[in-house]
CSV table of C-alpha atoms and ligand atoms in Angstrom, one decimal:
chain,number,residue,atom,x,y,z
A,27,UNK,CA,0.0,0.0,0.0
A,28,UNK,CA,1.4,3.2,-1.1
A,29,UNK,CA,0.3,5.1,2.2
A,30,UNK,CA,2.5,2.8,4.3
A,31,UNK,CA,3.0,5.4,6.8
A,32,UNK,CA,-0.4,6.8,7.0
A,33,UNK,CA,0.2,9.4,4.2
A,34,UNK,CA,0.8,10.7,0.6
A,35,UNK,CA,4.2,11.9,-0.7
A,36,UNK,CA,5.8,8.5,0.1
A,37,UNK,CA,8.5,8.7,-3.0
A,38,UNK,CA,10.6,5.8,-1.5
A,39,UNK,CA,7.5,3.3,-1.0
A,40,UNK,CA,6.1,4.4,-4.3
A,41,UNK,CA,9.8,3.4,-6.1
A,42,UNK,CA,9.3,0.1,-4.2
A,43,UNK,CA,5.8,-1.0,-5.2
A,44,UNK,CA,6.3,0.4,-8.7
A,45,UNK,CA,9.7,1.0,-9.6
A,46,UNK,CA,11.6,3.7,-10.6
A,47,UNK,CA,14.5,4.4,-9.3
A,48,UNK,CA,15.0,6.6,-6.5
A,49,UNK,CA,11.3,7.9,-6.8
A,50,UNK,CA,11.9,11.3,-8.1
A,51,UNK,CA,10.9,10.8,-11.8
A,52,UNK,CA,7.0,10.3,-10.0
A,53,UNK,CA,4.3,13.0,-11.1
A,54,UNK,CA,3.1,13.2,-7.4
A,55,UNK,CA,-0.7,14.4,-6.8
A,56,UNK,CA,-0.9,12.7,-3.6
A,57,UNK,CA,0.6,15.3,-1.5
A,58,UNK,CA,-0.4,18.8,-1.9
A,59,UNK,CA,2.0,21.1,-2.5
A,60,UNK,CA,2.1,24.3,-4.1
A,61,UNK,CA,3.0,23.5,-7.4
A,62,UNK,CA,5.1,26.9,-7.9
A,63,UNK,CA,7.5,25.5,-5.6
A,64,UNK,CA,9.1,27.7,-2.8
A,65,UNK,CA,9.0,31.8,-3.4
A,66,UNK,CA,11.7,32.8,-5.4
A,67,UNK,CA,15.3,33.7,-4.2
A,68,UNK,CA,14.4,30.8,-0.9
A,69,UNK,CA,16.4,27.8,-2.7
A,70,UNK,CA,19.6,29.8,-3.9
A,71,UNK,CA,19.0,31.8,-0.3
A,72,UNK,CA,19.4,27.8,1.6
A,73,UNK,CA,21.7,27.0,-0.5
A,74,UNK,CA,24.3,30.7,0.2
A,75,UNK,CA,23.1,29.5,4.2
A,76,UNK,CA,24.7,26.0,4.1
A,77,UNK,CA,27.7,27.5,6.2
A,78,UNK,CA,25.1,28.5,9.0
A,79,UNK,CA,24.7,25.0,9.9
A,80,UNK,CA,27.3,25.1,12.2
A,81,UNK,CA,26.0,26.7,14.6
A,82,UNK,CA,23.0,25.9,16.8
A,83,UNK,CA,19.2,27.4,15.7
A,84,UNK,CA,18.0,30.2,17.5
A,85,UNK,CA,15.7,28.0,20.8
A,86,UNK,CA,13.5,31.0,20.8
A,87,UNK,CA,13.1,31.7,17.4
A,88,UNK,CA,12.4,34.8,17.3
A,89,UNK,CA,13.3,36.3,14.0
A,90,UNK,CA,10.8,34.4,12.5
A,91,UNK,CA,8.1,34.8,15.5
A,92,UNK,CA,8.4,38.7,15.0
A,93,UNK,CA,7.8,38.4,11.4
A,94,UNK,CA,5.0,35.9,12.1
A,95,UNK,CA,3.3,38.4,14.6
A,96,UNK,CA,3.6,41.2,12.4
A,97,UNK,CA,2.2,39.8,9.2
A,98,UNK,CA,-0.8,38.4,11.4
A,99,UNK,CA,-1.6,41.4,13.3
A,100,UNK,CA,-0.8,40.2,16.8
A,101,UNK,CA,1.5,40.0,19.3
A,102,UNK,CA,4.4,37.3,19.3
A,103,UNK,CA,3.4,36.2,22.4
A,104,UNK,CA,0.3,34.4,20.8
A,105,UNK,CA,2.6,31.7,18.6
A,106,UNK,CA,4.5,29.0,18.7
A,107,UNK,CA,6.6,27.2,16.3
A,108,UNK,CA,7.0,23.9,15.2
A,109,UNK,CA,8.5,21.5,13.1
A,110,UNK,CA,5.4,21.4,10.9
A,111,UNK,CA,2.2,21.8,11.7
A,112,UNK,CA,2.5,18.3,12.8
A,113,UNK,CA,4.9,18.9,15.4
A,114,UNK,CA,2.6,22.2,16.5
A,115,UNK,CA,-0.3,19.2,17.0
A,116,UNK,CA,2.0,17.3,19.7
A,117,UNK,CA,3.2,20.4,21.8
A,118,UNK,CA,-0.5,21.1,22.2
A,119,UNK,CA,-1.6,17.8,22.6
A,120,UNK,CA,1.1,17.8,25.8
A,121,UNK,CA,0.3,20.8,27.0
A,122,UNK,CA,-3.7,20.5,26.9
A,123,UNK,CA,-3.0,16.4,27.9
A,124,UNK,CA,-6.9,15.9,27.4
A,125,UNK,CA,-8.0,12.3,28.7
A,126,UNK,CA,-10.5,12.5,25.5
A,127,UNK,CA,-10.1,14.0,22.1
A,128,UNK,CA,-12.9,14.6,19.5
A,129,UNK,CA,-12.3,13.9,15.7
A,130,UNK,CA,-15.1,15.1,12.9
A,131,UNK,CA,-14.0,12.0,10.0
A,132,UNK,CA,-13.2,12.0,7.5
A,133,UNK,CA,-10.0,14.1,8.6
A,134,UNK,CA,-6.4,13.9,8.6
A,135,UNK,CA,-5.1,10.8,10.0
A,136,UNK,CA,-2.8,12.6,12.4
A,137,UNK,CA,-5.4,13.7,15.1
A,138,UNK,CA,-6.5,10.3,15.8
A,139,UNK,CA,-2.9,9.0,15.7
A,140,UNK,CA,-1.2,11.6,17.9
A,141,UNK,CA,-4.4,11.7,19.8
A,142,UNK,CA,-3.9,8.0,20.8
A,143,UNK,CA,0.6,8.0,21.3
A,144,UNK,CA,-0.1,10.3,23.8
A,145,UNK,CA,-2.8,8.3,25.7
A,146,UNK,CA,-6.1,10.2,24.8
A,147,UNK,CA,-9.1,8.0,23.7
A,148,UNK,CA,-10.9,9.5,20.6
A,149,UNK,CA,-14.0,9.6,20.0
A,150,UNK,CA,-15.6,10.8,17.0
A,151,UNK,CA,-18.7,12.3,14.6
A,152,UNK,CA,-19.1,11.8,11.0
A,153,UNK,CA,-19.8,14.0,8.0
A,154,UNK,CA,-22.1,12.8,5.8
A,155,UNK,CA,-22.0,13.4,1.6
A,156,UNK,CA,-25.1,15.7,1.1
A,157,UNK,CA,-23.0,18.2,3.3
A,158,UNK,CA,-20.0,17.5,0.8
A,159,UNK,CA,-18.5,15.3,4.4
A,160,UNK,CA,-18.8,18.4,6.3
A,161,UNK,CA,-20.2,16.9,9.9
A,162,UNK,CA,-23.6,19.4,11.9
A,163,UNK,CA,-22.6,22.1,14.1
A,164,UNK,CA,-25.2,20.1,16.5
A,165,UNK,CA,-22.8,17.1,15.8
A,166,UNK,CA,-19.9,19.0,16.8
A,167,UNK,CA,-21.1,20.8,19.8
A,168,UNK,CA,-22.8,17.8,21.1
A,169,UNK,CA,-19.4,16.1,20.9
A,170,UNK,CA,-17.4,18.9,22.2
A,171,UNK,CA,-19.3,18.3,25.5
A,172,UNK,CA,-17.6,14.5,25.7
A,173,UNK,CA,-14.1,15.7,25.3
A,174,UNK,CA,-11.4,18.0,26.6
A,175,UNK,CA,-10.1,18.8,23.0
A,176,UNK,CA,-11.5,18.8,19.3
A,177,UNK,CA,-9.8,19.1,16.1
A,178,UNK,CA,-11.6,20.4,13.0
A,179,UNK,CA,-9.8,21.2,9.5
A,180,UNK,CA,-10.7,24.4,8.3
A,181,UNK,CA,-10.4,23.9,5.2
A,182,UNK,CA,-10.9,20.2,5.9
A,183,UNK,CA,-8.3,17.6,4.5
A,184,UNK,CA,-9.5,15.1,2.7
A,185,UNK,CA,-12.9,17.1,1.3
A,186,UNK,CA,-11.7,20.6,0.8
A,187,UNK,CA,-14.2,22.2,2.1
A,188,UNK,CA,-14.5,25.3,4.9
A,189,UNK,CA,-16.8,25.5,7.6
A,190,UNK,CA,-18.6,29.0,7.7
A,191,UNK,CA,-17.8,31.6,10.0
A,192,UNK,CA,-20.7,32.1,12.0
A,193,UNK,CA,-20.3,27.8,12.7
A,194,UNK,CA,-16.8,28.5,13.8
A,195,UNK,CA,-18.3,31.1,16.3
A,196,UNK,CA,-20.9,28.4,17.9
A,197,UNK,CA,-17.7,26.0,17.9
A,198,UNK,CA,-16.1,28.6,20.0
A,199,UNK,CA,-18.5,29.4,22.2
A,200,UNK,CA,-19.6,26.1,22.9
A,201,UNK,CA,-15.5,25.6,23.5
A,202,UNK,CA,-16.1,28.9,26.0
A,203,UNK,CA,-18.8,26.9,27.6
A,204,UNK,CA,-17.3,23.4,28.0
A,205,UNK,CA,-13.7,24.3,28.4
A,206,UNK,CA,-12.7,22.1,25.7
A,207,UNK,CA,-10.0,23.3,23.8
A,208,UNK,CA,-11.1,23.8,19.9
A,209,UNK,CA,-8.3,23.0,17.8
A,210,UNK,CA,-8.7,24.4,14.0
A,211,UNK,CA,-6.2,23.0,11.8
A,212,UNK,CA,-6.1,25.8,8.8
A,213,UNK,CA,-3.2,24.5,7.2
A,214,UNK,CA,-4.2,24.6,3.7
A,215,UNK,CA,-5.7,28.3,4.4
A,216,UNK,CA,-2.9,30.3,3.0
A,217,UNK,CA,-4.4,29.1,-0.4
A,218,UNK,CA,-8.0,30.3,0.0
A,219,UNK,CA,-8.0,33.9,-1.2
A,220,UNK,CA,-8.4,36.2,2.1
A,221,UNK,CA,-11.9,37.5,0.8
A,222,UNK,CA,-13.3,34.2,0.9
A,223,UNK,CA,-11.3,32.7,3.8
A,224,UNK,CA,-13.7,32.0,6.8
A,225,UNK,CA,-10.6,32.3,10.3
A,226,UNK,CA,-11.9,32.8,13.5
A,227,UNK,CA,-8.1,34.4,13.8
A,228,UNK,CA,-9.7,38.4,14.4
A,229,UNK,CA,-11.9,37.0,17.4
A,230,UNK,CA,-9.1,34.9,19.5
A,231,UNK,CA,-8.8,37.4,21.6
A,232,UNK,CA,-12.5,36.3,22.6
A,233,UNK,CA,-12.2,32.4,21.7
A,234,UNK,CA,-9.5,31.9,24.3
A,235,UNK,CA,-9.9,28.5,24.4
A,236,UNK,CA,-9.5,28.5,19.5
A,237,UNK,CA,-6.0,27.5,18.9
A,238,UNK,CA,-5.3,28.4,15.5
A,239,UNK,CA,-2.9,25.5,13.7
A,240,UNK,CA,-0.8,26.7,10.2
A,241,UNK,CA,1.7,25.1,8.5
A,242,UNK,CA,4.5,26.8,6.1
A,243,UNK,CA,5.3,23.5,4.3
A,244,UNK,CA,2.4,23.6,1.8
A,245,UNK,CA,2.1,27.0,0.5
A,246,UNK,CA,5.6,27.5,0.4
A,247,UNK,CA,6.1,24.4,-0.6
A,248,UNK,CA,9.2,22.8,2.0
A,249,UNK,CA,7.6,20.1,3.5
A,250,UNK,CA,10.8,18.5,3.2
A,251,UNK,CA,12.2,21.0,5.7
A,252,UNK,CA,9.3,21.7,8.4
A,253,UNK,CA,7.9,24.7,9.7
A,254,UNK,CA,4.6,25.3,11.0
A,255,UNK,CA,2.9,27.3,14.4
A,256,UNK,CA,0.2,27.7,16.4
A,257,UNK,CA,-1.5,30.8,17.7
A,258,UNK,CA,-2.9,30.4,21.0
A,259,UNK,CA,-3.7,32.4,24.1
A,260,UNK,CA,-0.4,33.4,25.8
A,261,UNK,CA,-0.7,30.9,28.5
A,262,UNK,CA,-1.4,28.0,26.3
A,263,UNK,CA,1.2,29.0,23.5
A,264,UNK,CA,3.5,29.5,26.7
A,265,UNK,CA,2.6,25.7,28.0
A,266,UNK,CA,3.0,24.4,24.6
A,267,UNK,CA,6.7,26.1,24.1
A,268,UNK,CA,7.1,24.4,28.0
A,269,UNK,CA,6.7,21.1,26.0
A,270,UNK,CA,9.0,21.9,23.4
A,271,UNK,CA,12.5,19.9,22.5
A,272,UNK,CA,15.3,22.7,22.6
A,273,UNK,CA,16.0,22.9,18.5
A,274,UNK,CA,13.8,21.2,17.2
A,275,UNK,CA,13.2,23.6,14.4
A,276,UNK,CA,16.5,23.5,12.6
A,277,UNK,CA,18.3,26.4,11.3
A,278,UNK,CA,17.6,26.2,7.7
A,279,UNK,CA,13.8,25.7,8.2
A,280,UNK,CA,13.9,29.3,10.2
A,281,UNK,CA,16.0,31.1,7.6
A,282,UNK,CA,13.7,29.6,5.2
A,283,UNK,CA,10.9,30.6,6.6
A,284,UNK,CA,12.1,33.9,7.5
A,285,UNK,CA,12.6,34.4,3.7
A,286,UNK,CA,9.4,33.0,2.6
A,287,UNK,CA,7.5,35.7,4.7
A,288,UNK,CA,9.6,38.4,3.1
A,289,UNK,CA,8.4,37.4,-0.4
A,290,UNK,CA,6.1,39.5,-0.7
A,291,UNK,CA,2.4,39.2,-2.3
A,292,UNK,CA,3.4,38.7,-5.9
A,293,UNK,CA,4.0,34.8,-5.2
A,294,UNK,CA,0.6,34.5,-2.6
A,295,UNK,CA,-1.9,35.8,-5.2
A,296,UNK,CA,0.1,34.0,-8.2
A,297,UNK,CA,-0.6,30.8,-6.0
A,298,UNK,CA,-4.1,31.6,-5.3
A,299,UNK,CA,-4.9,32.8,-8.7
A,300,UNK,CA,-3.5,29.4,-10.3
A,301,UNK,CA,-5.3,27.0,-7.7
A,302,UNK,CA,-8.1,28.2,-8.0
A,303,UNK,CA,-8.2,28.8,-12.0
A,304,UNK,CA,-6.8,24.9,-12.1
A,305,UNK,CA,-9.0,23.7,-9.3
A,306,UNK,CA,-12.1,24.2,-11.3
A,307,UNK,CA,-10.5,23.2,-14.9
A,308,UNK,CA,-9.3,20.1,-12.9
A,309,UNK,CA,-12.9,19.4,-11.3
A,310,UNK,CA,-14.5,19.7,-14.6
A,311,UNK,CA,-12.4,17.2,-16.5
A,312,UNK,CA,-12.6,14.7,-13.2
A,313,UNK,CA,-16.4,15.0,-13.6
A,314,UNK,CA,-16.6,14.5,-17.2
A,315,UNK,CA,-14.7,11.1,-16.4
A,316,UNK,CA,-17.3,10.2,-14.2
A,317,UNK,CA,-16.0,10.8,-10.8
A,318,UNK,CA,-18.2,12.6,-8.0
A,319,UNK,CA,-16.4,15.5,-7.0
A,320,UNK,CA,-17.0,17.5,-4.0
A,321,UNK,CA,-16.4,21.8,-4.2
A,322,UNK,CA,-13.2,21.4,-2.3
A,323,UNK,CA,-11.7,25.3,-1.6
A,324,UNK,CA,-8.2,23.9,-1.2
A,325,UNK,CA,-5.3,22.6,-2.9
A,326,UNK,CA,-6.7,19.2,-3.6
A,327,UNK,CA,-10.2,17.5,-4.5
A,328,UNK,CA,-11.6,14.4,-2.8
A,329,UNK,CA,-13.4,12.4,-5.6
A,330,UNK,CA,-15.6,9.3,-6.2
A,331,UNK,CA,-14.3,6.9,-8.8
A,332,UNK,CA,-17.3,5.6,-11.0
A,333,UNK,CA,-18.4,1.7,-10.3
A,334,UNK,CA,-16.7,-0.2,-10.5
A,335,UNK,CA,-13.4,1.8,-10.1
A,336,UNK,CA,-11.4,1.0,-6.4
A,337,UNK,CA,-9.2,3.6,-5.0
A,338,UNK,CA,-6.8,0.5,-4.7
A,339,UNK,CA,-6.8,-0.9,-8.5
A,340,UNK,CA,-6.8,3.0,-9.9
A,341,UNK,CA,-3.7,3.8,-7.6
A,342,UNK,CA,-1.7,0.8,-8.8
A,343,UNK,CA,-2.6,1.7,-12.4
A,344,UNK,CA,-1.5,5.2,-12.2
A,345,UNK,CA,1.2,4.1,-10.0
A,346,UNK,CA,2.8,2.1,-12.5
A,347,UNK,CA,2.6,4.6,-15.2
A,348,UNK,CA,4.8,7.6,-13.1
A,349,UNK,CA,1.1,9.1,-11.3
A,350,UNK,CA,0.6,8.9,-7.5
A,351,UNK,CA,-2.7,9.8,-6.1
A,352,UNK,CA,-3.9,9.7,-2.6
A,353,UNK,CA,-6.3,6.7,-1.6
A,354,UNK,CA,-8.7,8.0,0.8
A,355,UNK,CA,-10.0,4.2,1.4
A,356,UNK,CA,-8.9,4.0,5.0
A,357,UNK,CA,-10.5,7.2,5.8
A,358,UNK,CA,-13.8,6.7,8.1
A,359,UNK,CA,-16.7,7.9,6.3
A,360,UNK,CA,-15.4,7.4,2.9
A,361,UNK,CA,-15.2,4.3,1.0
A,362,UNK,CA,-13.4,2.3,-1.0
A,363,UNK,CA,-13.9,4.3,-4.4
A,364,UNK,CA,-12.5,7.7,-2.9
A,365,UNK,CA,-9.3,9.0,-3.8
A,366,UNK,CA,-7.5,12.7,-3.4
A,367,UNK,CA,-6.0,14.7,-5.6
A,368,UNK,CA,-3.4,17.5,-5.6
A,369,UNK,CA,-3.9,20.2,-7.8
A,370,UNK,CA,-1.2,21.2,-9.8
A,371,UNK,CA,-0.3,23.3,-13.0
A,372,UNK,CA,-2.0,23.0,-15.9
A,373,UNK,CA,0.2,20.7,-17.8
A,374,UNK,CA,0.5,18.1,-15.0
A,375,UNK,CA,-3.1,17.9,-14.2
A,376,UNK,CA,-3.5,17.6,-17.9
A,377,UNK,CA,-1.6,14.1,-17.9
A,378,UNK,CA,-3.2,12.7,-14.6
A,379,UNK,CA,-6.7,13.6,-16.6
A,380,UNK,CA,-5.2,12.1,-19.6
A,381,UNK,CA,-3.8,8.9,-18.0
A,382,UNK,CA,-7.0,8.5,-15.9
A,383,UNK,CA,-9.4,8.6,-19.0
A,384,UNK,CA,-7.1,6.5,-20.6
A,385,UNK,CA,-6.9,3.8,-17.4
A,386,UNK,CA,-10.8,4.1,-16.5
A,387,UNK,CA,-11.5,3.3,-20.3
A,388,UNK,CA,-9.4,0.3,-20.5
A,389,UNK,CA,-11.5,-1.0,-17.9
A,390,UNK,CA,-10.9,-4.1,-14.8
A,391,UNK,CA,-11.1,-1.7,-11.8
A,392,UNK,CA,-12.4,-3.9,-9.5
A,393,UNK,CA,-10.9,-4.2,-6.3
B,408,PLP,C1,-4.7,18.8,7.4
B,408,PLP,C2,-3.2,18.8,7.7
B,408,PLP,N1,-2.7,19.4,8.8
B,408,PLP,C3,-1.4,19.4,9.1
B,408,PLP,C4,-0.5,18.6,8.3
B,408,PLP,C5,0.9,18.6,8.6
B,408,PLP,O1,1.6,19.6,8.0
B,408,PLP,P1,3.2,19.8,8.3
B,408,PLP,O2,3.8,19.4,7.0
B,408,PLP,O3,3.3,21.3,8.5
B,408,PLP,O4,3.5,19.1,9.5
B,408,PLP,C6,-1.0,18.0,7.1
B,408,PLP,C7,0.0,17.3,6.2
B,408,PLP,O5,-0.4,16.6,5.3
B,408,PLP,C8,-2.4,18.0,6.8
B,408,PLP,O6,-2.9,17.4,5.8
């Protein structure tokens, strides 16, 4: 199974199950990155800092915490940073150390997973399809009551799709209420233009118990580096940096991020304006193959293969002809025919429509 380790972007395992080398010749859709790469000057920029290695990161790092605050509007006392937004998961996972934690599937795999190495049950709700997998805000309030921490994508990995603002508010007042903490993953938001992006990141200073989660390593594209943060209520954010491993975000990772702050717009709206242009050219061709295709916001589109079409049979197919895509299979709520999707530039989302026409067409995709 290409998602060995729980996720997409597994080059290595995909060179094992389907050859290839080191892995790198792979047109790769099943993690989503920003297909423009990182903002320009940031590659020649790690490449000029190689020397800097020897010497230790700064432990409080507050270069990039400074820019962080001052692009966001508040103070740097509000954020954290992690090793990826994954790392940003754990430190509030051990400082919050809730006995339960609620999880709205389908949703990444990583709440349940850190959730559970760090001794929390989960417990869960369920979207369902006519609300393109988007669970009730009943649903979600009723099970915010059971547990001492929630997460909820915003916009929501595998399905795309945002929950509106006013929904986020009742979240966060029902978090007010219960004293659960309500933990809103928005790392995918960066590529939701800012007029239609719903963030409940104006009101925190009301929402004291919202934690805002963001990662750096999509949009900009260095996943293979980490960098992500959190922004929480001083106390919490100072509890979670309590929890932190001195260095764990390396040098290069700051300087990088550092730089990719400084970019300026230019690259953000060239991002946004390609995803979503190729987003809805994407969607379009996926539906005229058949496939059921949610209104994802972000990066990436869930779909529904046609019957008889399994996630598994299609992924080998494309597997063995240089395309990875995401199976979203092992995701509750979804079944076996669901796949993701990362959208990509035009030319590259021309071959995986090309390759998947020419795959589905051929026929046997019986699991
Ligand atoms: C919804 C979601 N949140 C967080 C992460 C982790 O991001 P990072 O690479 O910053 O650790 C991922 C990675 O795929 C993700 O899909």
């Amino acid at each position: 199974m290409l998602e060995k380790y729980g996720h997409g972007g597994d080059l290595l395992t995909a060179a094992e199950l389907y050859g290839g080398g080191s892995g790198v010749a792979f047109l790769d859709f099943s993690a989503n990155i920003n297909p423009l790469g990182p903002p320009p000057g940031v590659l020649e920029l790690l490449r000029d800092s190689l020397p800097a290695i020897t010497a230790y990161p700064d432990p409080g790092h507050r270069r990039l915490k400074s820019l962080l605050a001052e692009s966001l509007g508040i103070h740097g006392d509000w954020i954290t940073v992690g090793n990826g937004a994954a790392e940003s998961m754990a430190l509030l996972l051990l400082a919050a150390a809730p006995r339960r934690v609620g999880v709205v599937e389908p949703c990444f795999s990583e709440y349940r997973q850190l959730s559970e190495q760090f001794g929390a049950e989960v417990v869960s709700v369920q979207g369902t399809q006519e609300q393109d997998y988007r669970a009730s805000v009943e649903q979600i309030a009723g099970l915010m009551e059971q547990v001492e921490l929630l997460f909820l994508g915003q916009p929501n990995n595998p399905n795309g799709v945002q929950y509106a603002l006013d929904d986020l508010r009742l979240l966060a007042q029902q978090a007010e209420r219960c004293g659960t903490v309500l933990a809103v993953d928005e790392a995918f938001i960066d590529f939701i233009p800012e007029e239609r992006r719903q963030s409940l990141l104006p009101e925190l200073g009301v929402y004291r118990h919202t934690v805002l989660i963001r990662s750096m390593t999509k949009f900009f594209a260095i996943p293979g580096l980490r960098l992500g943060y959190t922004i929480a209520a001083p106390e919490l954010a100072a509890a979670m940096t309590g929890k932190q491993v001195s260095w764990s975000v390396n040098g290069l990772a700051l300087l990088a991020g550092e730089a990719c702050l400084r970019s300026g717009r230019d690259y953000e709206e060239r991002t946004r304006g390609l995803i979503a242009a190729e987003r809805a050219a994407l969607r379009q061709g996926l539906k005229r193959l058949g496939c059921e295709v949610p209104p994802g916001e972000a990066n990436f589109l869930l779909l529904g293969l046609p019957a008889p079409w399994s996630a598994a049979a299609l992924q080998e197919k494309l597997g063995r002809s240089g395309i990875l895509v995401r199976s979203c299979a092992m995701y509750p709520g979804l079944g076996p025919g669901h796949i993701r999707v990362a959208v990509k530039g035009r030319e590259d989302n021309a071959r995986l429509l090309r390759q998947m026409e020419k795959t589905l067409r051929a026929g046997m995709g019986e699991a």
